[in-house]
Amino acid sequence: MKLNERSLAFYATCDAPADNAGFLYKKGGRHAAYHRRWFVLRGNMLFYFEDAASREPVGVIILEGCTVELVEAAEEFAFAVRFAGARARAYVLAAESQAAMEGWVKALSRASFDYLRLVVRELEQQLAAVRAGGGPVPPRRPRALPPKENGCAVWSAETPAGPGPAPTGANPAPGAAPAGAAPSPRPGLEPPPLPPRRRASAPNGPVDSASFAQLHEWYGQEVRALRSQWLRSQAQP
């Protein structure tokens, strides 16, 4: 595949927001030494620079057909971007913290067109169910993604299940929540409001006549409004 170097350099340093950016330690191809580089993720391209002020990338990694997994390495918080094939090169990278490593692994795992194709297919199925008059469809993660995304680790966004109901006849402790109630959040931290349920009609027209972009914008406005309301409530004493 031929790449236009000037177009790549412009895309790597354009003013559009990047999908992820930060310093990573990159292991050399022939040597075991790690070099600190500034990485910028845009779409399915991972650019790396000498430093954050550089205007031209040193190189780029095309993330199609890759897997991202944790590895054992001399550097802490290391992970690898691997490609299929006996002679394919594996890029070993290391973050500066556990949180940064998890963020990079998730961002890189979602950067390919294969992932976007699965997401779009899932959204189309949900939209078809709404148009057919079915109930709200809970969001699902594509089944083919977890092994590719998580590699050797699992990060779950699901809320842990609360304790089971108290035995019959047991007296609850003073201040305890009633049996069967959801566990209360930590003191001083209110949970964000639940996202709005899917409706039979959109704010500006019926769902059947709306495009996917219109639906995305309409429901996105509701989510942003609820998030702003929650942030204001947290700011109040």
PDB file of C-alpha atoms in Angstrom:
ATOM      1  CA  MET A   1       0.000   0.000   0.000  1.00  0.00           C
ATOM      2  CA  LYS A   2       1.410   3.386  -1.011  1.00  0.00           C
ATOM      3  CA  LEU A   3       0.991   6.330   1.329  1.00  0.00           C
ATOM      4  CA  ASN A   4       1.413   9.988   0.484  1.00  0.00           C
ATOM      5  CA  GLU A   5       3.881  11.331   3.069  1.00  0.00           C
ATOM      6  CA  ARG A   6       2.725  14.952   2.816  1.00  0.00           C
ATOM      7  CA  SER A   7      -0.925  13.995   3.239  1.00  0.00           C
ATOM      8  CA  LEU A   8      -0.073  11.795   6.221  1.00  0.00           C
ATOM      9  CA  ALA A   9       1.971  14.551   7.866  1.00  0.00           C
ATOM     10  CA  PHE A  10      -0.884  17.036   7.398  1.00  0.00           C
ATOM     11  CA  TYR A  11      -3.437  14.582   8.794  1.00  0.00           C
ATOM     12  CA  ALA A  12      -1.211  13.764  11.777  1.00  0.00           C
ATOM     13  CA  THR A  13      -0.814  17.421  12.799  1.00  0.00           C
ATOM     14  CA  CYS A  14      -4.165  18.902  11.756  1.00  0.00           C
ATOM     15  CA  ASP A  15      -6.320  20.863  14.210  1.00  0.00           C
ATOM     16  CA  ALA A  16      -9.074  18.227  14.394  1.00  0.00           C
ATOM     17  CA  PRO A  17      -9.354  16.570  17.828  1.00  0.00           C
ATOM     18  CA  ALA A  18      -7.385  13.340  18.125  1.00  0.00           C
ATOM     19  CA  ASP A  19      -8.965  10.108  19.348  1.00  0.00           C
ATOM     20  CA  ASN A  20      -6.141   9.728  21.875  1.00  0.00           C
ATOM     21  CA  ALA A  21      -2.734  11.271  22.464  1.00  0.00           C
ATOM     22  CA  GLY A  22       0.103  11.000  24.970  1.00  0.00           C
ATOM     23  CA  PHE A  23       3.592   9.764  25.657  1.00  0.00           C
ATOM     24  CA  LEU A  24       4.402   6.075  25.310  1.00  0.00           C
ATOM     25  CA  TYR A  25       7.645   4.138  25.439  1.00  0.00           C
ATOM     26  CA  LYS A  26       8.249   2.348  22.146  1.00  0.00           C
ATOM     27  CA  LYS A  27      10.591  -0.630  21.919  1.00  0.00           C
ATOM     28  CA  GLY A  28      13.048  -0.498  19.041  1.00  0.00           C
ATOM     29  CA  GLY A  29      12.664  -2.959  16.189  1.00  0.00           C
ATOM     30  CA  ARG A  30      16.147  -4.497  16.397  1.00  0.00           C
ATOM     31  CA  HIS A  31      17.219  -3.359  19.843  1.00  0.00           C
ATOM     32  CA  ALA A  32      15.756  -3.875  23.297  1.00  0.00           C
ATOM     33  CA  ALA A  33      15.937  -0.183  24.216  1.00  0.00           C
ATOM     34  CA  TYR A  34      12.755   1.812  24.772  1.00  0.00           C
ATOM     35  CA  HIS A  35      12.367   5.336  23.413  1.00  0.00           C
ATOM     36  CA  ARG A  36       9.861   7.879  24.711  1.00  0.00           C
ATOM     37  CA  ARG A  37       7.683   9.080  21.859  1.00  0.00           C
ATOM     38  CA  TRP A  38       4.584  11.253  21.516  1.00  0.00           C
ATOM     39  CA  PHE A  39       1.722   9.169  20.077  1.00  0.00           C
ATOM     40  CA  VAL A  40      -1.400  10.494  18.359  1.00  0.00           C
ATOM     41  CA  LEU A  41      -4.309   8.243  17.381  1.00  0.00           C
ATOM     42  CA  ARG A  42      -6.493   9.458  14.506  1.00  0.00           C
ATOM     43  CA  GLY A  43      -8.996   7.020  13.093  1.00  0.00           C
ATOM     44  CA  ASN A  44      -7.178   3.793  12.304  1.00  0.00           C
ATOM     45  CA  MET A  45      -3.734   5.436  12.180  1.00  0.00           C
ATOM     46  CA  LEU A  46      -1.363   5.631  15.136  1.00  0.00           C
ATOM     47  CA  PHE A  47       1.283   8.314  14.544  1.00  0.00           C
ATOM     48  CA  TYR A  48       4.371   8.756  16.702  1.00  0.00           C
ATOM     49  CA  PHE A  49       6.652  11.790  16.964  1.00  0.00           C
ATOM     50  CA  GLU A  50       9.992  12.628  18.562  1.00  0.00           C
ATOM     51  CA  ASP A  51       8.164  14.912  21.028  1.00  0.00           C
ATOM     52  CA  ALA A  52       4.840  16.715  21.436  1.00  0.00           C
ATOM     53  CA  ALA A  53       6.083  19.822  19.575  1.00  0.00           C
ATOM     54  CA  SER A  54       7.216  17.964  16.434  1.00  0.00           C
ATOM     55  CA  ARG A  55       5.424  18.858  13.211  1.00  0.00           C
ATOM     56  CA  GLU A  56       6.257  15.696  11.285  1.00  0.00           C
ATOM     57  CA  PRO A  57       5.705  12.127  12.514  1.00  0.00           C
ATOM     58  CA  VAL A  58       8.574   9.688  12.759  1.00  0.00           C
ATOM     59  CA  GLY A  59       6.296   6.838  11.715  1.00  0.00           C
ATOM     60  CA  VAL A  60       2.735   5.545  11.550  1.00  0.00           C
ATOM     61  CA  ILE A  61       1.087   2.231  12.402  1.00  0.00           C
ATOM     62  CA  ILE A  62      -2.011   1.233  10.394  1.00  0.00           C
ATOM     63  CA  LEU A  63      -4.232  -0.576  12.877  1.00  0.00           C
ATOM     64  CA  GLU A  64      -6.303  -2.710  10.493  1.00  0.00           C
ATOM     65  CA  GLY A  65      -6.228  -6.426  11.275  1.00  0.00           C
ATOM     66  CA  CYS A  66      -4.293  -6.039  14.523  1.00  0.00           C
ATOM     67  CA  THR A  67      -4.834  -7.332  18.042  1.00  0.00           C
ATOM     68  CA  VAL A  68      -3.898  -5.448  21.215  1.00  0.00           C
ATOM     69  CA  GLU A  69      -2.835  -7.435  24.260  1.00  0.00           C
ATOM     70  CA  LEU A  70      -0.862  -7.082  27.469  1.00  0.00           C
ATOM     71  CA  VAL A  71       2.652  -8.510  27.543  1.00  0.00           C
ATOM     72  CA  GLU A  72       5.411  -9.232  30.021  1.00  0.00           C
ATOM     73  CA  ALA A  73       8.272  -6.820  29.369  1.00  0.00           C
ATOM     74  CA  ALA A  74      11.105  -5.013  31.089  1.00  0.00           C
ATOM     75  CA  GLU A  75       9.020  -1.842  31.160  1.00  0.00           C
ATOM     76  CA  GLU A  76       5.963  -1.669  33.401  1.00  0.00           C
ATOM     77  CA  PHE A  77       2.464  -1.182  31.907  1.00  0.00           C
ATOM     78  CA  ALA A  78       3.506  -2.764  28.600  1.00  0.00           C
ATOM     79  CA  PHE A  79       1.238  -3.937  25.793  1.00  0.00           C
ATOM     80  CA  ALA A  80       1.725  -5.029  22.202  1.00  0.00           C
ATOM     81  CA  VAL A  81       0.065  -4.332  18.862  1.00  0.00           C
ATOM     82  CA  ARG A  82       0.332  -7.546  16.841  1.00  0.00           C
ATOM     83  CA  PHE A  83      -0.559  -8.442  13.276  1.00  0.00           C
ATOM     84  CA  ALA A  84      -1.264 -11.812  11.677  1.00  0.00           C
ATOM     85  CA  GLY A  85       1.506 -13.465   9.722  1.00  0.00           C
ATOM     86  CA  ALA A  86       4.776 -15.153  10.564  1.00  0.00           C
ATOM     87  CA  ARG A  87       6.888 -12.172   9.481  1.00  0.00           C
ATOM     88  CA  ALA A  88       4.575  -9.451  10.737  1.00  0.00           C
ATOM     89  CA  ARG A  89       6.160  -7.059  13.222  1.00  0.00           C
ATOM     90  CA  ALA A  90       4.806  -6.662  16.746  1.00  0.00           C
ATOM     91  CA  TYR A  91       4.962  -3.165  18.229  1.00  0.00           C
ATOM     92  CA  VAL A  92       5.698  -3.295  21.971  1.00  0.00           C
ATOM     93  CA  LEU A  93       4.650  -0.133  23.797  1.00  0.00           C
ATOM     94  CA  ALA A  94       4.618   0.877  27.462  1.00  0.00           C
ATOM     95  CA  ALA A  95       2.491   3.506  29.189  1.00  0.00           C
ATOM     96  CA  GLU A  96       3.436   5.644  32.171  1.00  0.00           C
ATOM     97  CA  SER A  97       0.586   4.457  34.418  1.00  0.00           C
ATOM     98  CA  GLN A  98      -2.057   1.759  34.737  1.00  0.00           C
ATOM     99  CA  ALA A  99      -4.844   4.176  33.776  1.00  0.00           C
ATOM    100  CA  ALA A 100      -2.954   5.351  30.693  1.00  0.00           C
ATOM    101  CA  MET A 101      -2.299   1.762  29.629  1.00  0.00           C
ATOM    102  CA  GLU A 102      -5.969   0.794  29.937  1.00  0.00           C
ATOM    103  CA  GLY A 103      -7.018   3.897  28.008  1.00  0.00           C
ATOM    104  CA  TRP A 104      -4.616   3.161  25.165  1.00  0.00           C
ATOM    105  CA  VAL A 105      -5.552  -0.525  24.943  1.00  0.00           C
ATOM    106  CA  LYS A 106      -9.242   0.307  24.686  1.00  0.00           C
ATOM    107  CA  ALA A 107      -8.717   3.145  22.201  1.00  0.00           C
ATOM    108  CA  LEU A 108      -6.493   1.068  19.919  1.00  0.00           C
ATOM    109  CA  SER A 109      -8.872  -1.894  20.043  1.00  0.00           C
ATOM    110  CA  ARG A 110     -11.692   0.337  18.773  1.00  0.00           C
ATOM    111  CA  ALA A 111      -9.694   2.084  16.060  1.00  0.00           C
ATOM    112  CA  SER A 112     -10.186  -0.297  13.123  1.00  0.00           C
ATOM    113  CA  PHE A 113     -12.919  -0.270  10.506  1.00  0.00           C
ATOM    114  CA  ASP A 114     -13.770  -3.837  11.484  1.00  0.00           C
ATOM    115  CA  TYR A 115     -14.867  -2.597  14.910  1.00  0.00           C
ATOM    116  CA  LEU A 116     -16.852   0.296  13.420  1.00  0.00           C
ATOM    117  CA  ARG A 117     -18.541  -2.102  10.996  1.00  0.00           C
ATOM    118  CA  LEU A 118     -19.736  -4.247  13.913  1.00  0.00           C
ATOM    119  CA  VAL A 119     -20.975  -1.188  15.822  1.00  0.00           C
ATOM    120  CA  VAL A 120     -22.894   0.140  12.813  1.00  0.00           C
ATOM    121  CA  ARG A 121     -24.428  -3.289  12.229  1.00  0.00           C
ATOM    122  CA  GLU A 122     -25.561  -3.408  15.855  1.00  0.00           C
ATOM    123  CA  LEU A 123     -27.087   0.081  15.638  1.00  0.00           C
ATOM    124  CA  GLU A 124     -28.903  -0.829  12.435  1.00  0.00           C
ATOM    125  CA  GLN A 125     -30.426  -3.863  14.152  1.00  0.00           C
ATOM    126  CA  GLN A 126     -31.579  -1.718  17.074  1.00  0.00           C
ATOM    127  CA  LEU A 127     -33.067   0.871  14.713  1.00  0.00           C
ATOM    128  CA  ALA A 128     -34.891  -1.853  12.770  1.00  0.00           C
ATOM    129  CA  ALA A 129     -36.338  -3.188  16.036  1.00  0.00           C
ATOM    130  CA  VAL A 130     -37.604   0.292  16.989  1.00  0.00           C
ATOM    131  CA  ARG A 131     -39.184   0.809  13.577  1.00  0.00           C
ATOM    132  CA  ALA A 132     -40.894  -2.574  13.854  1.00  0.00           C
ATOM    133  CA  GLY A 133     -42.604  -1.393  17.045  1.00  0.00           C
ATOM    134  CA  GLY A 134     -40.596  -3.477  19.481  1.00  0.00           C
ATOM    135  CA  GLY A 135     -39.590  -2.385  22.960  1.00  0.00           C
ATOM    136  CA  PRO A 136     -36.333  -0.667  23.867  1.00  0.00           C
ATOM    137  CA  VAL A 137     -33.337  -2.707  22.788  1.00  0.00           C
ATOM    138  CA  PRO A 138     -30.565  -2.823  25.409  1.00  0.00           C
ATOM    139  CA  PRO A 139     -27.133  -1.931  24.014  1.00  0.00           C
ATOM    140  CA  ARG A 140     -24.920  -4.932  23.430  1.00  0.00           C
ATOM    141  CA  ARG A 141     -21.204  -5.244  22.869  1.00  0.00           C
ATOM    142  CA  PRO A 142     -20.347  -7.121  19.664  1.00  0.00           C
ATOM    143  CA  ARG A 143     -19.563 -10.690  20.608  1.00  0.00           C
ATOM    144  CA  ALA A 144     -16.412 -10.843  18.503  1.00  0.00           C
ATOM    145  CA  LEU A 145     -14.749  -7.911  20.265  1.00  0.00           C
ATOM    146  CA  PRO A 146     -13.841  -8.852  23.876  1.00  0.00           C
ATOM    147  CA  PRO A 147     -10.974 -11.254  23.020  1.00  0.00           C
ATOM    148  CA  LYS A 148      -9.442  -8.727  20.649  1.00  0.00           C
ATOM    149  CA  GLU A 149      -9.981  -5.766  22.950  1.00  0.00           C
ATOM    150  CA  ASN A 150      -8.936  -7.107  26.284  1.00  0.00           C
ATOM    151  CA  GLY A 151      -6.109  -9.495  25.439  1.00  0.00           C
ATOM    152  CA  CYS A 152      -4.913 -10.843  28.759  1.00  0.00           C
ATOM    153  CA  ALA A 153      -6.986  -8.511  30.940  1.00  0.00           C
ATOM    154  CA  VAL A 154     -10.693  -7.824  31.433  1.00  0.00           C
ATOM    155  CA  TRP A 155     -12.059  -4.406  32.279  1.00  0.00           C
ATOM    156  CA  SER A 156     -15.788  -4.539  32.917  1.00  0.00           C
ATOM    157  CA  ALA A 157     -17.969  -1.448  32.848  1.00  0.00           C
ATOM    158  CA  GLU A 158     -20.866  -3.254  34.513  1.00  0.00           C
ATOM    159  CA  THR A 159     -21.869  -2.344  38.047  1.00  0.00           C
ATOM    160  CA  PRO A 160     -21.127  -5.148  40.533  1.00  0.00           C
ATOM    161  CA  ALA A 161     -24.179  -6.919  41.861  1.00  0.00           C
ATOM    162  CA  GLY A 162     -25.314  -5.792  45.309  1.00  0.00           C
ATOM    163  CA  PRO A 163     -25.727  -8.081  48.329  1.00  0.00           C
ATOM    164  CA  GLY A 164     -28.616 -10.488  48.296  1.00  0.00           C
ATOM    165  CA  PRO A 165     -31.827  -9.946  50.275  1.00  0.00           C
ATOM    166  CA  ALA A 166     -31.650 -10.231  54.052  1.00  0.00           C
ATOM    167  CA  PRO A 167     -32.967 -13.452  55.636  1.00  0.00           C
ATOM    168  CA  THR A 168     -36.617 -13.493  56.582  1.00  0.00           C
ATOM    169  CA  GLY A 169     -37.192 -12.083  60.044  1.00  0.00           C
ATOM    170  CA  ALA A 170     -33.793 -10.447  60.313  1.00  0.00           C
ATOM    171  CA  ASN A 171     -33.770  -6.920  61.705  1.00  0.00           C
ATOM    172  CA  PRO A 172     -31.855  -4.460  59.566  1.00  0.00           C
ATOM    173  CA  ALA A 173     -29.032  -2.564  61.183  1.00  0.00           C
ATOM    174  CA  PRO A 174     -29.655   1.102  62.088  1.00  0.00           C
ATOM    175  CA  GLY A 175     -29.368   3.247  58.968  1.00  0.00           C
ATOM    176  CA  ALA A 176     -29.237   0.224  56.650  1.00  0.00           C
ATOM    177  CA  ALA A 177     -31.206   0.205  53.413  1.00  0.00           C
ATOM    178  CA  PRO A 178     -34.329  -2.019  53.200  1.00  0.00           C
ATOM    179  CA  ALA A 179     -33.898  -5.555  51.945  1.00  0.00           C
ATOM    180  CA  GLY A 180     -33.807  -5.785  48.183  1.00  0.00           C
ATOM    181  CA  ALA A 181     -32.943  -2.112  47.722  1.00  0.00           C
ATOM    182  CA  ALA A 182     -30.070  -1.079  45.498  1.00  0.00           C
ATOM    183  CA  PRO A 183     -26.864  -0.234  47.355  1.00  0.00           C
ATOM    184  CA  SER A 184     -26.489   3.482  48.000  1.00  0.00           C
ATOM    185  CA  PRO A 185     -23.618   5.396  46.379  1.00  0.00           C
ATOM    186  CA  ARG A 186     -20.672   6.696  48.335  1.00  0.00           C
ATOM    187  CA  PRO A 187     -21.424   9.725  50.554  1.00  0.00           C
ATOM    188  CA  GLY A 188     -21.308  12.969  48.610  1.00  0.00           C
ATOM    189  CA  LEU A 189     -21.388  11.279  45.190  1.00  0.00           C
ATOM    190  CA  GLU A 190     -24.721  11.055  43.382  1.00  0.00           C
ATOM    191  CA  PRO A 191     -25.006   8.682  40.431  1.00  0.00           C
ATOM    192  CA  PRO A 192     -25.685  10.252  37.027  1.00  0.00           C
ATOM    193  CA  PRO A 193     -29.284  10.071  35.746  1.00  0.00           C
ATOM    194  CA  LEU A 194     -30.263   7.137  33.587  1.00  0.00           C
ATOM    195  CA  PRO A 195     -30.199   7.742  29.833  1.00  0.00           C
ATOM    196  CA  PRO A 196     -33.603   8.366  28.226  1.00  0.00           C
ATOM    197  CA  ARG A 197     -35.587   5.389  26.988  1.00  0.00           C
ATOM    198  CA  ARG A 198     -36.128   5.060  23.278  1.00  0.00           C
ATOM    199  CA  ARG A 199     -39.354   6.711  22.183  1.00  0.00           C
ATOM    200  CA  ALA A 200     -41.780   5.924  19.397  1.00  0.00           C
ATOM    201  CA  SER A 201     -41.263   9.383  17.892  1.00  0.00           C
ATOM    202  CA  ALA A 202     -38.302  11.727  17.786  1.00  0.00           C
ATOM    203  CA  PRO A 203     -38.465  15.383  18.960  1.00  0.00           C
ATOM    204  CA  ASN A 204     -38.764  16.777  15.451  1.00  0.00           C
ATOM    205  CA  GLY A 205     -40.586  14.038  13.646  1.00  0.00           C
ATOM    206  CA  PRO A 206     -41.422  10.319  13.497  1.00  0.00           C
ATOM    207  CA  VAL A 207     -38.609   7.803  13.769  1.00  0.00           C
ATOM    208  CA  ASP A 208     -39.612   6.070  10.519  1.00  0.00           C
ATOM    209  CA  SER A 209     -38.793   9.158   8.434  1.00  0.00           C
ATOM    210  CA  ALA A 210     -35.594  10.130  10.296  1.00  0.00           C
ATOM    211  CA  SER A 211     -32.092   9.313   9.143  1.00  0.00           C
ATOM    212  CA  PHE A 212     -29.470   7.735  11.375  1.00  0.00           C
ATOM    213  CA  ALA A 213     -27.645  11.074  11.681  1.00  0.00           C
ATOM    214  CA  GLN A 214     -30.851  12.809  12.843  1.00  0.00           C
ATOM    215  CA  LEU A 215     -31.550  10.113  15.430  1.00  0.00           C
ATOM    216  CA  HIS A 216     -27.967  10.328  16.688  1.00  0.00           C
ATOM    217  CA  GLU A 217     -28.281  14.110  17.089  1.00  0.00           C
ATOM    218  CA  TRP A 218     -31.721  14.000  18.759  1.00  0.00           C
ATOM    219  CA  TYR A 219     -30.833  11.416  21.366  1.00  0.00           C
ATOM    220  CA  GLY A 220     -27.405  12.985  21.840  1.00  0.00           C
ATOM    221  CA  GLN A 221     -29.093  16.256  22.871  1.00  0.00           C
ATOM    222  CA  GLU A 222     -31.002  14.445  25.606  1.00  0.00           C
ATOM    223  CA  VAL A 223     -27.886  12.729  26.896  1.00  0.00           C
ATOM    224  CA  ARG A 224     -25.957  16.016  26.967  1.00  0.00           C
ATOM    225  CA  ALA A 225     -28.812  17.748  28.804  1.00  0.00           C
ATOM    226  CA  LEU A 226     -28.963  15.025  31.460  1.00  0.00           C
ATOM    227  CA  ARG A 227     -25.195  15.092  31.887  1.00  0.00           C
ATOM    228  CA  SER A 228     -25.224  18.895  32.349  1.00  0.00           C
ATOM    229  CA  GLN A 229     -28.021  18.558  34.914  1.00  0.00           C
ATOM    230  CA  TRP A 230     -26.027  15.955  36.835  1.00  0.00           C
ATOM    231  CA  LEU A 231     -22.844  18.075  36.765  1.00  0.00           C
ATOM    232  CA  ARG A 232     -24.757  21.067  38.123  1.00  0.00           C
ATOM    233  CA  SER A 233     -26.169  18.962  40.943  1.00  0.00           C
ATOM    234  CA  GLN A 234     -22.654  17.799  41.876  1.00  0.00           C
ATOM    235  CA  ALA A 235     -21.375  21.371  41.951  1.00  0.00           C
ATOM    236  CA  GLN A 236     -23.985  22.398  44.525  1.00  0.00           C
ATOM    237  CA  PRO A 237     -22.938  22.047  48.202  1.00  0.00           C
TER     238      PRO A 237
END
